[in-house]
Amino acid sequence: METPMMNLNEALLLAKELGPLLNDGSTAKAAVERLKPTWIELRRLLTIGLNADMPTIVETVEAVAALRNWYSTYQAEGGPEILLAAANAMTTHGSVDEVDLVKNRELQGNLWRFRGDTLVRKGDDIEAEKSYRTAIKVYDGMFLRWKTSCQRGLGDIAWRSNSFDQAETLFQEANHGFRNLTPEPDFLGKANTERRLGNCALQRGDAKLAMGYYENAYRYYDSKPGQADQPDCLIGMARVELSQFGQYKAIEYIDAAVKLFRKLGDRLGLSRALALRAQVWRVLEHKGHADLDQAEADSVHHELGKTGHAEDVIR
């Protein structure tokens, strides 16, 4: 059965209405199904060249931006290509109104940033880096919050390519940016970045500095219950202890992380924590505990269709 067409306004309203539902595991699947006609219409509008007036282009681009969680999380077909088409449309069709120019610059920069996020999820770091750098150039000294997010994204890419010094520099710049936002700092952005800086410090052997970063990030997360990255701070603290041969203290941190992963429903994080704890139990020659943890970790990995591993991954 052919999917019925919808007009731009309908697509925009539905995208905004369903956006929050995409972040809830119990409603995401149904929301994705309802968004399919919206996605088809936006693809059509963006692939025919958008020979329309500027307000129509801006509305279409805003609808694409509203769907960001869908195409970045569920790998919707053609996501990066549609984002690129939308960004190009914003570039080609300028505006003479100064207020519109500022708004359009933010939208265009956001599209490049979203494209970078989507490409990261698809594993294309080379194109993602180009998108983040283009976004920073488009922001042109404005929209510091979004520019800082791009810097952190570039830091993640550098980290994955083992360019650790470059990654740490980018994270430090991002941390400075989040701290100096007005009218108030972005403490969540700062916490996420300090967790990454903890990984960098630990990688180069500065256990004291790493622990300080992890503790700072954890304190913020602890003041805002339900933060998905909080247990990763505990895993970082455990790794600091392991670097100092503090296996039993590391077990305490991993125990706390396991409880948080279970509470948050983060199955992938849980499997990694269990696998790491199993490794520590083996070092301590507690084979029974190690086997139980490894068995559960393997079971969760099998459930997720992934290969078991316990290495630390910046997320």
CSV table of N, CA, C and O in Angstrom, one decimal, residues 21-94:
chain,number,residue,atom,x,y,z
A,21,LEU,N,8.8,11.2,21.8
A,21,LEU,CA,8.5,9.7,21.9
A,21,LEU,C,9.6,8.9,21.4
A,21,LEU,O,9.7,7.7,21.7
A,22,LEU,N,10.5,9.4,20.5
A,22,LEU,CA,11.6,8.7,20.0
A,22,LEU,C,12.6,8.3,21.0
A,22,LEU,O,13.4,7.4,20.8
A,23,ASN,N,12.7,9.1,22.1
A,23,ASN,CA,13.7,8.8,23.2
A,23,ASN,C,13.2,7.9,24.2
A,23,ASN,O,13.9,7.6,25.1
A,24,ASP,N,12.0,7.4,24.1
A,24,ASP,CA,11.4,6.5,25.1
A,24,ASP,C,11.3,5.1,24.4
A,24,ASP,O,10.6,4.9,23.4
A,25,GLY,N,12.0,4.1,25.0
A,25,GLY,CA,12.1,2.8,24.4
A,25,GLY,C,10.7,2.2,24.2
A,25,GLY,O,10.5,1.4,23.2
A,26,SER,N,9.7,2.5,25.0
A,26,SER,CA,8.4,1.9,24.9
A,26,SER,C,7.6,2.5,23.8
A,26,SER,O,6.6,1.9,23.4
A,27,THR,N,7.9,3.7,23.3
A,27,THR,CA,7.1,4.3,22.3
A,27,THR,C,7.9,4.6,21.0
A,27,THR,O,7.3,4.9,20.0
A,28,ALA,N,9.2,4.3,21.0
A,28,ALA,CA,10.0,4.7,19.9
A,28,ALA,C,9.6,3.9,18.6
A,28,ALA,O,9.5,4.5,17.5
A,29,LYS,N,9.4,2.6,18.7
A,29,LYS,CA,9.1,1.8,17.5
A,29,LYS,C,7.8,2.4,16.8
A,29,LYS,O,7.8,2.6,15.6
A,30,ALA,N,6.8,2.6,17.6
A,30,ALA,CA,5.5,3.1,17.0
A,30,ALA,C,5.7,4.5,16.5
A,30,ALA,O,5.1,4.9,15.4
A,31,ALA,N,6.5,5.3,17.1
A,31,ALA,CA,6.8,6.7,16.6
A,31,ALA,C,7.5,6.7,15.3
A,31,ALA,O,7.2,7.4,14.4
A,32,VAL,N,8.5,5.7,15.2
A,32,VAL,CA,9.2,5.6,13.9
A,32,VAL,C,8.2,5.3,12.8
A,32,VAL,O,8.3,5.8,11.7
A,33,GLU,N,7.3,4.3,13.0
A,33,GLU,CA,6.3,4.0,12.0
A,33,GLU,C,5.5,5.2,11.6
A,33,GLU,O,5.2,5.4,10.4
A,34,ARG,N,5.0,6.0,12.5
A,34,ARG,CA,4.2,7.1,12.2
A,34,ARG,C,5.0,8.2,11.5
A,34,ARG,O,4.4,9.0,10.8
A,35,LEU,N,6.3,8.2,11.7
A,35,LEU,CA,7.1,9.2,11.1
A,35,LEU,C,7.5,8.9,9.6
A,35,LEU,O,8.0,9.8,8.9
A,36,LYS,N,7.3,7.7,9.2
A,36,LYS,CA,7.7,7.3,7.8
A,36,LYS,C,7.1,8.2,6.8
A,36,LYS,O,7.9,8.7,5.9
A,37,PRO,N,5.8,8.5,6.8
A,37,PRO,CA,5.3,9.5,5.8
A,37,PRO,C,6.0,10.8,5.8
A,37,PRO,O,6.2,11.5,4.8
A,38,THR,N,6.3,11.3,7.0
A,38,THR,CA,7.0,12.6,7.2
A,38,THR,C,8.3,12.5,6.5
A,38,THR,O,8.7,13.5,5.8
A,39,TRP,N,9.1,11.5,6.8
A,39,TRP,CA,10.4,11.3,6.2
A,39,TRP,C,10.3,11.3,4.7
A,39,TRP,O,11.1,11.9,4.0
A,40,ILE,N,9.4,10.6,4.1
A,40,ILE,CA,9.2,10.5,2.7
A,40,ILE,C,8.9,11.8,2.1
A,40,ILE,O,9.5,12.2,1.1
A,41,GLU,N,8.1,12.6,2.8
A,41,GLU,CA,7.7,13.9,2.2
A,41,GLU,C,8.9,14.9,2.3
A,41,GLU,O,9.2,15.6,1.3
A,42,LEU,N,9.7,14.8,3.4
A,42,LEU,CA,10.9,15.7,3.5
A,42,LEU,C,11.9,15.3,2.5
A,42,LEU,O,12.6,16.1,1.9
A,43,ARG,N,12.1,14.0,2.2
A,43,ARG,CA,13.0,13.5,1.2
A,43,ARG,C,12.6,14.1,-0.2
A,43,ARG,O,13.4,14.5,-1.0
A,44,ARG,N,11.3,14.0,-0.4
A,44,ARG,CA,10.8,14.5,-1.7
A,44,ARG,C,11.1,16.0,-1.9
A,44,ARG,O,11.6,16.5,-2.9
A,45,LEU,N,10.8,16.8,-0.8
A,45,LEU,CA,11.0,18.2,-0.9
A,45,LEU,C,12.4,18.6,-1.1
A,45,LEU,O,12.8,19.5,-1.8
A,46,LEU,N,13.3,17.9,-0.4
A,46,LEU,CA,14.7,18.2,-0.5
A,46,LEU,C,15.5,17.7,-1.7
A,46,LEU,O,16.5,18.2,-2.1
A,47,THR,N,14.9,16.6,-2.3
A,47,THR,CA,15.6,16.1,-3.5
A,47,THR,C,15.1,16.7,-4.8
A,47,THR,O,15.7,16.5,-5.8
A,48,ILE,N,14.0,17.4,-4.8
A,48,ILE,CA,13.6,18.1,-6.0
A,48,ILE,C,14.2,19.4,-6.2
A,48,ILE,O,13.9,20.2,-7.1
A,49,GLY,N,15.1,19.8,-5.3
A,49,GLY,CA,15.9,21.0,-5.5
A,49,GLY,C,15.4,22.2,-4.7
A,49,GLY,O,16.0,23.2,-4.6
A,50,LEU,N,14.2,22.0,-4.0
A,50,LEU,CA,13.7,23.1,-3.2
A,50,LEU,C,13.6,24.4,-3.9
A,50,LEU,O,14.1,25.4,-3.5
A,51,ASN,N,13.0,24.4,-5.1
A,51,ASN,CA,12.8,25.7,-5.8
A,51,ASN,C,11.6,26.4,-5.2
A,51,ASN,O,10.6,26.5,-5.8
A,52,ALA,N,11.8,26.9,-4.1
A,52,ALA,CA,10.8,27.6,-3.3
A,52,ALA,C,11.3,28.8,-2.7
A,52,ALA,O,12.5,29.1,-2.7
A,53,ASP,N,10.4,29.6,-2.0
A,53,ASP,CA,10.8,30.8,-1.4
A,53,ASP,C,11.5,30.4,0.0
A,53,ASP,O,11.4,29.3,0.5
A,54,MET,N,12.2,31.4,0.5
A,54,MET,CA,13.0,31.1,1.7
A,54,MET,C,12.2,30.6,2.9
A,54,MET,O,12.7,29.7,3.6
A,55,PRO,N,11.0,31.1,3.2
A,55,PRO,CA,10.3,30.6,4.4
A,55,PRO,C,10.0,29.1,4.2
A,55,PRO,O,10.1,28.4,5.2
A,56,THR,N,9.7,28.7,3.0
A,56,THR,CA,9.4,27.3,2.8
A,56,THR,C,10.6,26.4,3.0
A,56,THR,O,10.6,25.4,3.6
A,57,ILE,N,11.8,26.9,2.6
A,57,ILE,CA,13.0,26.2,2.8
A,57,ILE,C,13.3,26.1,4.3
A,57,ILE,O,13.7,25.0,4.8
A,58,VAL,N,13.2,27.2,5.0
A,58,VAL,CA,13.5,27.2,6.4
A,58,VAL,C,12.6,26.3,7.1
A,58,VAL,O,13.0,25.5,8.0
A,59,GLU,N,11.3,26.3,6.8
A,59,GLU,CA,10.3,25.4,7.4
A,59,GLU,C,10.7,23.9,7.2
A,59,GLU,O,10.6,23.1,8.1
A,60,THR,N,11.1,23.6,6.0
A,60,THR,CA,11.5,22.3,5.6
A,60,THR,C,12.8,21.8,6.4
A,60,THR,O,12.9,20.7,7.0
A,61,VAL,N,13.7,22.8,6.5
A,61,VAL,CA,15.0,22.5,7.2
A,61,VAL,C,14.7,22.3,8.7
A,61,VAL,O,15.2,21.4,9.4
A,62,GLU,N,13.7,23.1,9.3
A,62,GLU,CA,13.4,22.9,10.6
A,62,GLU,C,12.7,21.6,10.9
A,62,GLU,O,12.9,20.9,11.9
A,63,ALA,N,11.9,21.1,9.9
A,63,ALA,CA,11.3,19.8,10.1
A,63,ALA,C,12.4,18.7,10.1
A,63,ALA,O,12.3,17.7,10.8
A,64,VAL,N,13.4,18.8,9.2
A,64,VAL,CA,14.5,17.9,9.2
A,64,VAL,C,15.2,17.9,10.5
A,64,VAL,O,15.5,16.8,11.1
A,65,ALA,N,15.4,19.1,11.1
A,65,ALA,CA,16.1,19.2,12.4
A,65,ALA,C,15.3,18.5,13.5
A,65,ALA,O,15.8,17.9,14.4
A,66,ALA,N,14.0,18.7,13.4
A,66,ALA,CA,13.1,18.1,14.4
A,66,ALA,C,13.2,16.6,14.4
A,66,ALA,O,12.9,15.9,15.4
A,67,LEU,N,13.5,16.0,13.2
A,67,LEU,CA,13.6,14.6,13.1
A,67,LEU,C,15.0,14.0,13.4
A,67,LEU,O,15.3,12.8,13.2
A,68,ARG,N,15.9,14.9,13.9
A,68,ARG,CA,17.3,14.5,14.1
A,68,ARG,C,17.4,13.2,14.9
A,68,ARG,O,18.1,12.3,14.5
A,69,ASN,N,16.7,13.0,16.0
A,69,ASN,CA,16.8,11.8,16.8
A,69,ASN,C,16.4,10.6,16.1
A,69,ASN,O,17.0,9.5,16.3
A,70,TRP,N,15.5,10.7,15.2
A,70,TRP,CA,15.1,9.5,14.4
A,70,TRP,C,16.2,9.1,13.5
A,70,TRP,O,16.6,7.9,13.5
A,71,TYR,N,16.6,10.0,12.6
A,71,TYR,CA,17.6,9.5,11.6
A,71,TYR,C,19.0,9.2,12.2
A,71,TYR,O,19.7,8.4,11.7
A,72,SER,N,19.3,9.8,13.3
A,72,SER,CA,20.6,9.5,13.9
A,72,SER,C,20.6,8.2,14.7
A,72,SER,O,21.5,7.5,14.8
A,73,THR,N,19.4,7.9,15.4
A,73,THR,CA,19.3,6.7,16.2
A,73,THR,C,18.9,5.5,15.4
A,73,THR,O,19.4,4.4,15.6
A,74,TYR,N,18.0,5.7,14.4
A,74,TYR,CA,17.5,4.5,13.7
A,74,TYR,C,18.1,4.4,12.3
A,74,TYR,O,17.7,3.5,11.5
A,75,GLN,N,19.1,5.2,12.0
A,75,GLN,CA,19.8,5.1,10.7
A,75,GLN,C,18.9,5.1,9.5
A,75,GLN,O,18.9,4.3,8.6
A,76,ALA,N,18.0,6.1,9.5
A,76,ALA,CA,17.0,6.2,8.5
A,76,ALA,C,17.7,6.3,7.1
A,76,ALA,O,18.8,6.9,7.0
A,77,GLU,N,17.2,5.7,6.1
A,77,GLU,CA,17.8,5.7,4.8
A,77,GLU,C,18.0,7.1,4.3
A,77,GLU,O,17.1,7.9,4.3
A,78,GLY,N,19.2,7.3,3.8
A,78,GLY,CA,19.6,8.6,3.2
A,78,GLY,C,19.7,9.7,4.1
A,78,GLY,O,19.8,10.9,3.7
A,79,GLY,N,19.8,9.5,5.4
A,79,GLY,CA,19.9,10.6,6.4
A,79,GLY,C,21.0,11.6,6.2
A,79,GLY,O,20.7,12.8,6.0
A,80,PRO,N,22.3,11.2,6.0
A,80,PRO,CA,23.3,12.2,5.8
A,80,PRO,C,23.1,12.9,4.5
A,80,PRO,O,23.4,14.1,4.4
A,81,GLU,N,22.6,12.2,3.4
A,81,GLU,CA,22.5,12.8,2.1
A,81,GLU,C,21.4,13.9,2.2
A,81,GLU,O,21.5,15.0,1.6
A,82,ILE,N,20.3,13.6,3.0
A,82,ILE,CA,19.2,14.6,3.1
A,82,ILE,C,19.7,15.8,3.9
A,82,ILE,O,19.3,16.9,3.6
A,83,LEU,N,20.4,15.6,4.9
A,83,LEU,CA,21.0,16.7,5.7
A,83,LEU,C,21.9,17.6,4.9
A,83,LEU,O,21.8,18.8,4.9
A,84,LEU,N,22.7,16.9,4.0
A,84,LEU,CA,23.5,17.7,3.1
A,84,LEU,C,22.7,18.5,2.1
A,84,LEU,O,23.0,19.7,1.9
A,85,ALA,N,21.6,17.9,1.6
A,85,ALA,CA,20.8,18.6,0.7
A,85,ALA,C,20.1,19.8,1.3
A,85,ALA,O,20.0,20.9,0.8
A,86,ALA,N,19.7,19.6,2.6
A,86,ALA,CA,19.1,20.7,3.3
A,86,ALA,C,20.1,21.9,3.6
A,86,ALA,O,19.8,23.0,3.5
A,87,ALA,N,21.3,21.5,4.0
A,87,ALA,CA,22.4,22.5,4.3
A,87,ALA,C,22.7,23.2,3.0
A,87,ALA,O,22.9,24.5,3.0
A,88,ASN,N,22.8,22.5,1.9
A,88,ASN,CA,23.1,23.2,0.6
A,88,ASN,C,21.9,24.2,0.2
A,88,ASN,O,22.2,25.2,-0.4
A,89,ALA,N,20.7,23.7,0.5
A,89,ALA,CA,19.6,24.6,0.2
A,89,ALA,C,19.6,25.9,0.9
A,89,ALA,O,19.3,27.0,0.4
A,90,MET,N,20.1,25.8,2.2
A,90,MET,CA,20.2,27.0,3.0
A,90,MET,C,21.3,27.9,2.5
A,90,MET,O,21.2,29.1,2.6
A,91,THR,N,22.3,27.3,1.9
A,91,THR,CA,23.4,28.1,1.3
A,91,THR,C,23.1,28.8,0.0
A,91,THR,O,23.4,29.9,-0.2
A,92,THR,N,22.3,28.0,-0.8
A,92,THR,CA,22.0,28.5,-2.1
A,92,THR,C,21.0,29.6,-2.1
A,92,THR,O,21.0,30.6,-2.8
A,93,HIS,N,20.0,29.5,-1.2
A,93,HIS,CA,18.9,30.4,-1.2
A,93,HIS,C,19.1,31.4,0.0
A,93,HIS,O,18.7,31.1,1.1
A,94,GLY,N,19.7,32.5,-0.2
A,94,GLY,CA,20.1,33.4,0.9
A,94,GLY,C,18.8,34.2,1.3
A,94,GLY,O,17.8,34.1,0.7
